[in-house]
Each structure stands twice: as C-alpha cells, then as structure tokens.
Short mmCIF file of N, CA and C in Angstrom, two decimals:
data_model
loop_
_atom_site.label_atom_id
_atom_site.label_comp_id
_atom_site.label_asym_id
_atom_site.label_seq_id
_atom_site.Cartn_x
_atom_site.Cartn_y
_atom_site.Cartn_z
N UNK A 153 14.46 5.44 -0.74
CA UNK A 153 15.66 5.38 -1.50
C UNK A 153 16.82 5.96 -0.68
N UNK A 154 16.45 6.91 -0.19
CA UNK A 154 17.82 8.01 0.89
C UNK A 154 18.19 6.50 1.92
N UNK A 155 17.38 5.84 2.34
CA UNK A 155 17.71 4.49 3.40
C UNK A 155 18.66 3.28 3.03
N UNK A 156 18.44 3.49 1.43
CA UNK A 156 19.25 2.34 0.78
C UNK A 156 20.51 2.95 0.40
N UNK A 157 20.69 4.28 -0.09
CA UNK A 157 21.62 4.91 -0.37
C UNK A 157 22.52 5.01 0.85
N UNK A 158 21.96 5.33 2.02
CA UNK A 158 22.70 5.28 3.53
C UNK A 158 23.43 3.98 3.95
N UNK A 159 22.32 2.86 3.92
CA UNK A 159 22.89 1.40 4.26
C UNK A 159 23.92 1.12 3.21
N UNK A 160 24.06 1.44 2.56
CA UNK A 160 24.74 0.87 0.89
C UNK A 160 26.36 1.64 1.23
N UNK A 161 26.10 2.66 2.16
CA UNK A 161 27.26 3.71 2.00
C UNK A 161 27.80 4.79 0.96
N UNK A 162 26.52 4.40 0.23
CA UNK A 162 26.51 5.58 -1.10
C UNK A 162 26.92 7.23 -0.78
N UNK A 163 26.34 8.08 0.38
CA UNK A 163 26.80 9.14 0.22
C UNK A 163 28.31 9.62 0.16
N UNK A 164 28.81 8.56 0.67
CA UNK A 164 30.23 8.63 1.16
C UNK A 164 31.41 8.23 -0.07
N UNK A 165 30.26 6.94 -0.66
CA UNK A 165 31.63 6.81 -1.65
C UNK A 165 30.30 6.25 -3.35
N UNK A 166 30.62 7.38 -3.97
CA UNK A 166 29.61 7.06 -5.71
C UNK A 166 29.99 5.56 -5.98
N UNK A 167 30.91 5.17 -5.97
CA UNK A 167 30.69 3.66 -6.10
C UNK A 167 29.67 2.40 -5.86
N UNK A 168 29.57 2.75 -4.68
CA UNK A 168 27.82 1.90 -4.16
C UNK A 168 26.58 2.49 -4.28
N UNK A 169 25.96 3.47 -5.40
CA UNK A 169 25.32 3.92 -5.48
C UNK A 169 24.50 2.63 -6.63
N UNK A 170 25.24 2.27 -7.27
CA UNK A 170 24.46 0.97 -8.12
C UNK A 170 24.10 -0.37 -7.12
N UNK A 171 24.92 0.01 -6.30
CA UNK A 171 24.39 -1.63 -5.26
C UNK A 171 23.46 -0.88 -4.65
N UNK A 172 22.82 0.50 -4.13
CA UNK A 172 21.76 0.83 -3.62
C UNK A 172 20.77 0.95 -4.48
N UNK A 173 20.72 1.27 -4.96
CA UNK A 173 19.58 1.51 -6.51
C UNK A 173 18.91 -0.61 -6.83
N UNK A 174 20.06 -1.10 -6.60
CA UNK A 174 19.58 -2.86 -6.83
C UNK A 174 18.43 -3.31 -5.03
N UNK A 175 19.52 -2.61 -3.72
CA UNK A 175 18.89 -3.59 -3.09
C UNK A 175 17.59 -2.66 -2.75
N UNK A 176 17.56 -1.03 -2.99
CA UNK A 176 16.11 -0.24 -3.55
C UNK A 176 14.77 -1.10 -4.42
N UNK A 177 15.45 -1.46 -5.40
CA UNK A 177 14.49 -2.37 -6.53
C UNK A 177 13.75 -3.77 -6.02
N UNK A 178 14.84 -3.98 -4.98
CA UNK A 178 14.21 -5.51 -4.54
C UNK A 178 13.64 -5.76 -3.59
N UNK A 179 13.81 -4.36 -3.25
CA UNK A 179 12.43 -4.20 -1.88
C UNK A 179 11.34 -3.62 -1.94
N UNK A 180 11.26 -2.88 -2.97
CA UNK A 180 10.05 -1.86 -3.71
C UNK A 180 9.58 -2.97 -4.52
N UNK A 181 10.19 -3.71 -5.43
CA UNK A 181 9.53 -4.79 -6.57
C UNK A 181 8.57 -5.50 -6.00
N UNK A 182 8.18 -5.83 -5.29
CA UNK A 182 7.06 -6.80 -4.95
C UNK A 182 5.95 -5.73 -4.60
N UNK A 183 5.77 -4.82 -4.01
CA UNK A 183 4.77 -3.83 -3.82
C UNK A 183 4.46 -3.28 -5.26
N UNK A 184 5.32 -2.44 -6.00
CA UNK A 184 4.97 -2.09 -7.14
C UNK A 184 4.17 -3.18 -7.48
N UNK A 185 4.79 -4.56 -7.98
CA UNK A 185 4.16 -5.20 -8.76
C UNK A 185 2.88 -6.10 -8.62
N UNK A 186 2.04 -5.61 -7.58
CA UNK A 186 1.10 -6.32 -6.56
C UNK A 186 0.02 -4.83 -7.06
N UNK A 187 0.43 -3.62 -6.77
CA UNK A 187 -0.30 -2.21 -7.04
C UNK A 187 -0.66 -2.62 -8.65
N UNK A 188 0.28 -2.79 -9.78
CA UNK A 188 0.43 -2.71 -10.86
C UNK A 188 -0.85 -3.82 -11.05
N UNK A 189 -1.38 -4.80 -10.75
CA UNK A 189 -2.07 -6.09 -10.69
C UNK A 189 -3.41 -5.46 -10.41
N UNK A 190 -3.89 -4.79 -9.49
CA UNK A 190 -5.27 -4.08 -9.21
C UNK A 190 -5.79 -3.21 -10.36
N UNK A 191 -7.46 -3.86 -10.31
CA UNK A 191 -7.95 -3.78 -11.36
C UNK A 191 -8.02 -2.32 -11.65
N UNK A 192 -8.19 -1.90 -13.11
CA UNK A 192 -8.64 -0.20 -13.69
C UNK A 192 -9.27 0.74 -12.56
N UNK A 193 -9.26 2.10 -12.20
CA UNK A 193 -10.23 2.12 -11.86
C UNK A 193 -10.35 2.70 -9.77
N UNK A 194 -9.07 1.25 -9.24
CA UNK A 194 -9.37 1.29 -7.91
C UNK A 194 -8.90 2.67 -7.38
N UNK A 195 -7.98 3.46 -7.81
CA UNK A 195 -7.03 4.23 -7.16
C UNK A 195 -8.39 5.69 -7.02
N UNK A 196 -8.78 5.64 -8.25
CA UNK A 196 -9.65 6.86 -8.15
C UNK A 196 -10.44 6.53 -7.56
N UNK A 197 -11.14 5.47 -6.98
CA UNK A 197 -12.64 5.00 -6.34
C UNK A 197 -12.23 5.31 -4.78
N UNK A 198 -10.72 5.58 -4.63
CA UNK A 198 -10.79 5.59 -2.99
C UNK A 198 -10.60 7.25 -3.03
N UNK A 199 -10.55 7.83 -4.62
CA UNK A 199 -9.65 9.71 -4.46
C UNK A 199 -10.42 10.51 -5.43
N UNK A 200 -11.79 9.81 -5.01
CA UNK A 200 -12.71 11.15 -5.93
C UNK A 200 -12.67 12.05 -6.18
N UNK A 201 -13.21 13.16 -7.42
CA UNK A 201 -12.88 14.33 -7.38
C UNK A 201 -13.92 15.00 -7.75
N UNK A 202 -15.19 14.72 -7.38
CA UNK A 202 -16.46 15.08 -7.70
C UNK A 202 -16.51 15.35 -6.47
N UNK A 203 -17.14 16.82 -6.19
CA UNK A 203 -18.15 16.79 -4.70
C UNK A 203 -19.05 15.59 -4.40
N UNK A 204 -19.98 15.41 -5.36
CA UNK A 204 -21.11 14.05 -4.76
C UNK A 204 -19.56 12.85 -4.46
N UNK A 205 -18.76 12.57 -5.22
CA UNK A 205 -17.92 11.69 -4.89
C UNK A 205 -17.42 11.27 -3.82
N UNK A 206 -16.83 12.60 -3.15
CA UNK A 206 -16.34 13.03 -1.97
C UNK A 206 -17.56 12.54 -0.52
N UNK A 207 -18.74 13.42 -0.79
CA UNK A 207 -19.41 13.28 0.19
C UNK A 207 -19.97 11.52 0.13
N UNK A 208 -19.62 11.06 -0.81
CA UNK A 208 -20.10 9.49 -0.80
C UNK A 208 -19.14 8.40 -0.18
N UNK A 209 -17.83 9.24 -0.50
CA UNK A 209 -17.02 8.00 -0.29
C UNK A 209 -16.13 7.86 1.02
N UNK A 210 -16.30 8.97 1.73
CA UNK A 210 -16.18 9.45 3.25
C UNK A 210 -16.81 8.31 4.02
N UNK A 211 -18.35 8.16 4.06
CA UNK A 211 -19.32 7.45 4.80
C UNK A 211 -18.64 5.51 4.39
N UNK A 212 -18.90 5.84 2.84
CA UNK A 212 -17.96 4.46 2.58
C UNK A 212 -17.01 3.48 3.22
N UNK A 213 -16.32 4.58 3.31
CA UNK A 213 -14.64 4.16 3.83
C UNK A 213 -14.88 4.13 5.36
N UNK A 214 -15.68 4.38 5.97
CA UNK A 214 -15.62 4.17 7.42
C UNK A 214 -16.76 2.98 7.37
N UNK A 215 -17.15 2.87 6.62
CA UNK A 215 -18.16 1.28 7.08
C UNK A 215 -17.61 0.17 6.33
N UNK A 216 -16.21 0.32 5.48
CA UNK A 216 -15.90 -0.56 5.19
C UNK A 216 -14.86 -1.27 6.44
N UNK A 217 -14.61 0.03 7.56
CA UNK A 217 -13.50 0.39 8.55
C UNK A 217 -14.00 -0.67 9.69
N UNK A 218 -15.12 -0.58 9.96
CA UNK A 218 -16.05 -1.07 10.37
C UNK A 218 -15.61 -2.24 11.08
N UNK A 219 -16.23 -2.55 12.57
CA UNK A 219 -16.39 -3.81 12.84
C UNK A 219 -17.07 -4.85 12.33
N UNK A 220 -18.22 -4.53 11.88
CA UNK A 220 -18.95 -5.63 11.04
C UNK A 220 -18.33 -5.86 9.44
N UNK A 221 -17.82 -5.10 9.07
CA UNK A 221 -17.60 -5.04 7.98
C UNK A 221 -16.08 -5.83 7.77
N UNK A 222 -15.46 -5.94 8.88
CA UNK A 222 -13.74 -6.29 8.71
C UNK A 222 -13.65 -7.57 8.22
N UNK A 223 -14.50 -8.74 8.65
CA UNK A 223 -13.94 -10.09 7.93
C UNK A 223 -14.49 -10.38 6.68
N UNK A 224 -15.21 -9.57 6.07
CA UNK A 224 -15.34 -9.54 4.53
C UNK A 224 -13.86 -9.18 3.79
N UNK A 225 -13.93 -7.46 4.02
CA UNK A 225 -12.47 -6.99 3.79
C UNK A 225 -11.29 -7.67 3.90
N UNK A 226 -11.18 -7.95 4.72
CA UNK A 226 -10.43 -9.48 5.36
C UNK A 226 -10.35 -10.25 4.28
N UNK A 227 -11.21 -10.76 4.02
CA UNK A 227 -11.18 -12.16 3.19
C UNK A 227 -11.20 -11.62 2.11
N UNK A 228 -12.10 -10.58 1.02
CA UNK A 228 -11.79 -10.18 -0.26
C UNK A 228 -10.11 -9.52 -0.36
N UNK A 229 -9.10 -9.09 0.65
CA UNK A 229 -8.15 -8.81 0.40
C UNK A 229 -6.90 -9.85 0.31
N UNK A 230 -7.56 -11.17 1.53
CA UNK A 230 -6.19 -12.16 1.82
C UNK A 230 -5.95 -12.49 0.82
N UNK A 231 -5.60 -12.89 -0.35
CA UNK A 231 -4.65 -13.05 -1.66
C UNK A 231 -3.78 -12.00 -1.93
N UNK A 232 -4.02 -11.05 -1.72
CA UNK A 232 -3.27 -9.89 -1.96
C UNK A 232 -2.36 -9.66 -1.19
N UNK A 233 -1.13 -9.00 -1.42
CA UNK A 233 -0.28 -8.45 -0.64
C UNK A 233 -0.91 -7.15 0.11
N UNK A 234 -1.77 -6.47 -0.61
CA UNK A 234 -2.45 -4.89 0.41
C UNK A 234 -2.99 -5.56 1.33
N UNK A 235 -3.95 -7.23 0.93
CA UNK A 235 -4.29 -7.50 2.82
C UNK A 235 -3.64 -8.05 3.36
N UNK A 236 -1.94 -8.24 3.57
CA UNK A 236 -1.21 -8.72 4.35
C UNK A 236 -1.41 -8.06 5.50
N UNK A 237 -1.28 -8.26 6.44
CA UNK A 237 -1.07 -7.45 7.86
C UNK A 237 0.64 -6.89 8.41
N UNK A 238 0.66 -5.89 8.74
CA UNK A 238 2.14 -5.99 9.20
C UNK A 238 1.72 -6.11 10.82
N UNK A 239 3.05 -5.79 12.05
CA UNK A 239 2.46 -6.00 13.18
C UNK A 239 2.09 -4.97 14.04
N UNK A 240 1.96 -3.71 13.28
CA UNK A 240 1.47 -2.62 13.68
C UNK A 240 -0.05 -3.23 13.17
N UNK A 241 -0.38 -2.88 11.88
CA UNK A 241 -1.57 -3.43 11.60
C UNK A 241 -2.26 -3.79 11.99
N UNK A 242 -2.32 -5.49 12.57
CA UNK A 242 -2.45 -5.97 13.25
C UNK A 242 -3.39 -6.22 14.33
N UNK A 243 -2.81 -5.18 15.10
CA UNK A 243 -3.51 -4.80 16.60
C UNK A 243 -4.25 -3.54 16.39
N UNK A 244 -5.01 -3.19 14.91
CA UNK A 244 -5.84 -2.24 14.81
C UNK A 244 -7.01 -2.21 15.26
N UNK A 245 -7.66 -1.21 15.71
CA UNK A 245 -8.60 -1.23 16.42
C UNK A 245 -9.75 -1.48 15.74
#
C-alpha cells in the first residue's frame, strides 16, 4: 500500500490518496480473490500447531519440494493463480 500511496503522489498531496487506495485494490484483487477460492482447511495444513503436526509437516513440505514430486504439484496447481510461476520462480532449483 506505502508503493501505491508513493506512485499515486499521495504523501505529498491528500487528494490522491483515493486514486491510491483504487489502483491498491486492483492489484491486490485478483490474489485476494484466488486465496479466498481455496478450499476450508488449506492455510492451517501448511501452519500446524500441534507438535505431532509440526514434526509431520516439515518432512511433507520438502518432498512435496522435491524433484520427483514437482510435476504433480505442477499440474495439481496450473489452474490456479498460486501455480503461476513468476520469473524468479521459475528458475527454482
């Protein structure tokens, strides 16, 4: 938000503080509303709060990280905007 408020010229003059707050919304709106779409459930499955949880989902998350494991992930994510790639991404190891 401080990025849109800057580009917008908001600190300088309260007037463009509503044109930052709009072109804020229209760059955040598609992420929110892609997060908002994932089923019950996912956010805690990656942020356990059980010890057994913890020690389970450590091992998890690195074999999902996985070379063998990537063109599943891959493919159960491509519909989604989370498996878009950016071009950092990308060239992950």
């Amino acid at each position: 938000m401080a990025s849109a408020l800057r580009a917008a010229g908001a600190p300088g003059d309260t007037a463009r503080v509503s044109a930052a707050l709009t072109a804020f919304e229209r760059a955040m709106r598609p992420g929110a509303a892609s997060a908002q779409r994932l089923p019950p459930g996912r956010v805690a499955s990656v942020a356990p709060k059980s010890a057994l949880g913890i020690r389970v989902n450590a091992p998890a998350m690195r074999a999902l990280r996985s070379r063998a494991a990537r063109p599943l992930v891959d493919r159960a994510f491509a519909a989604s905007e989370h498996g878009r790639r950016t071009p950092t991404a990308a060239g992950r190891p």
